[in-house]
């Protein structure tokens, strides 16, 4: 009876299954919906943006957003360098993490925390695009779109209370859009003082976590909880405007902020050589600190005198007393033509004792080449008194605020100040006959000029000029003119104007600092960037 029931059951199952398949086939064939239409096939160029994003979810940002640039060269560079970068990064992480872990584990009564394995895998991160912002400040802002689906192997072993546990991180994915700011840009390698990193949106972080060999992320609810926790914690620390700052250089040295005042009193010169045809000279002295863009200071001219006496005092701002030096040049004034150089000498500031006056009698040399035979001849002597006065701690300008204006040097008139003009760069300036631009500044009848830049429509000068004033220039204007001078000697088109602008200085006095680009009058598209500062004591 039992065998018969088994045979009957098997037979019934087989027959029933066969009949069901046949009925299903005929229903599928004869009962299809009649309103089914053939799909419309169109080229990609005719699709709208939403359809394209649905078809291509991983389309690069440089395709979707025109302000993102392609960085295939960077991805290729990282791909080639990744085997070496991966090892260097892991070594750096261990070096940084070990002392931090050693400091923290006693608080939690943990015996040790060690890396059993630390590799980032063979898959490098990629950048889908990069956006670069241009500002008028001394900074560089970049926003790369980072994508990393890596295969790292990170195993951390924890020992506590005689027990040992291992935690392993695998299959890491990180999608982030950080904003990286290099500022301030400085003329000292690596050319920026610090890196500021912040996130423009919450990052996507996904990874596998194995605890004691078991997949901890398979626990219901834990995966979502850990993922959201990491996003929130990272966002709380680094989501813009919050940021991570990494100091690269000492800002005071990088920016070469003022650290003191050099007081120089030009006393006299002796036994100067005759330069004029009538057997005399008209000497004056030019003083300038090395590594400084400010124009040289000058004494008065002593006519027909080979042993002049000046007793004139000058103050100069010192930025690096270890490397800077005072350069003294004695010239013979000429009414027509170039002024003849009578001699020179250089005094390194590191030879001065702070706050102690020092009188120096210096031999005038032809140049600073010790092997030049002309330096063996006598060119006269000059006597100066020098005092280096370093700033006190409360007088040093704060480097955190890039918009902060420095104080005027000692000796500035009490009711006035120092008007500082920084000529940065120009754009789209073009002459009809030649384009060798330079800038001419005219203020209260005094004229200053930058250097010439040959054959350049987008010249960069980065030159600084200063005017010491007895009162604020509230009602004054600054005339800025871009000119081009012919590089060849000739009377035909020796000079032409590329554009000019008149700047009202009342805003500078009120705001202390202005850094703007001005459209040049009489120029089609020309602009010039001028930074103005009003410094008071």
mmCIF file of C-alpha atoms in Angstrom, residues 8 39 47 59 121 152 185 187 254 267 273 290 425 513:
data_model
loop_
_atom_site.group_PDB
_atom_site.id
_atom_site.type_symbol
_atom_site.label_atom_id
_atom_site.label_comp_id
_atom_site.label_asym_id
_atom_site.label_seq_id
_atom_site.Cartn_x
_atom_site.Cartn_y
_atom_site.Cartn_z
ATOM 1 C CA UNK A 8 0.847 7.424 -7.531
ATOM 2 C CA UNK A 39 10.776 51.105 -28.166
ATOM 3 C CA UNK A 47 18.319 62.765 -25.213
ATOM 4 C CA UNK A 59 29.292 60.140 -16.125
ATOM 5 C CA UNK A 121 45.457 47.788 -2.089
ATOM 6 C CA UNK A 152 42.655 47.788 1.276
ATOM 7 C CA UNK A 185 51.056 82.146 -1.752
ATOM 8 C CA UNK A 187 57.904 83.536 -2.906
ATOM 9 C CA UNK A 254 56.981 82.638 4.555
ATOM 10 C CA UNK A 267 76.672 111.053 8.716
ATOM 11 C CA UNK A 273 86.835 110.973 -6.170
ATOM 12 C CA UNK A 290 68.042 93.656 -0.047
ATOM 13 C CA UNK A 425 49.172 92.340 -12.767
ATOM 14 C CA UNK A 513 42.830 97.903 2.470
#
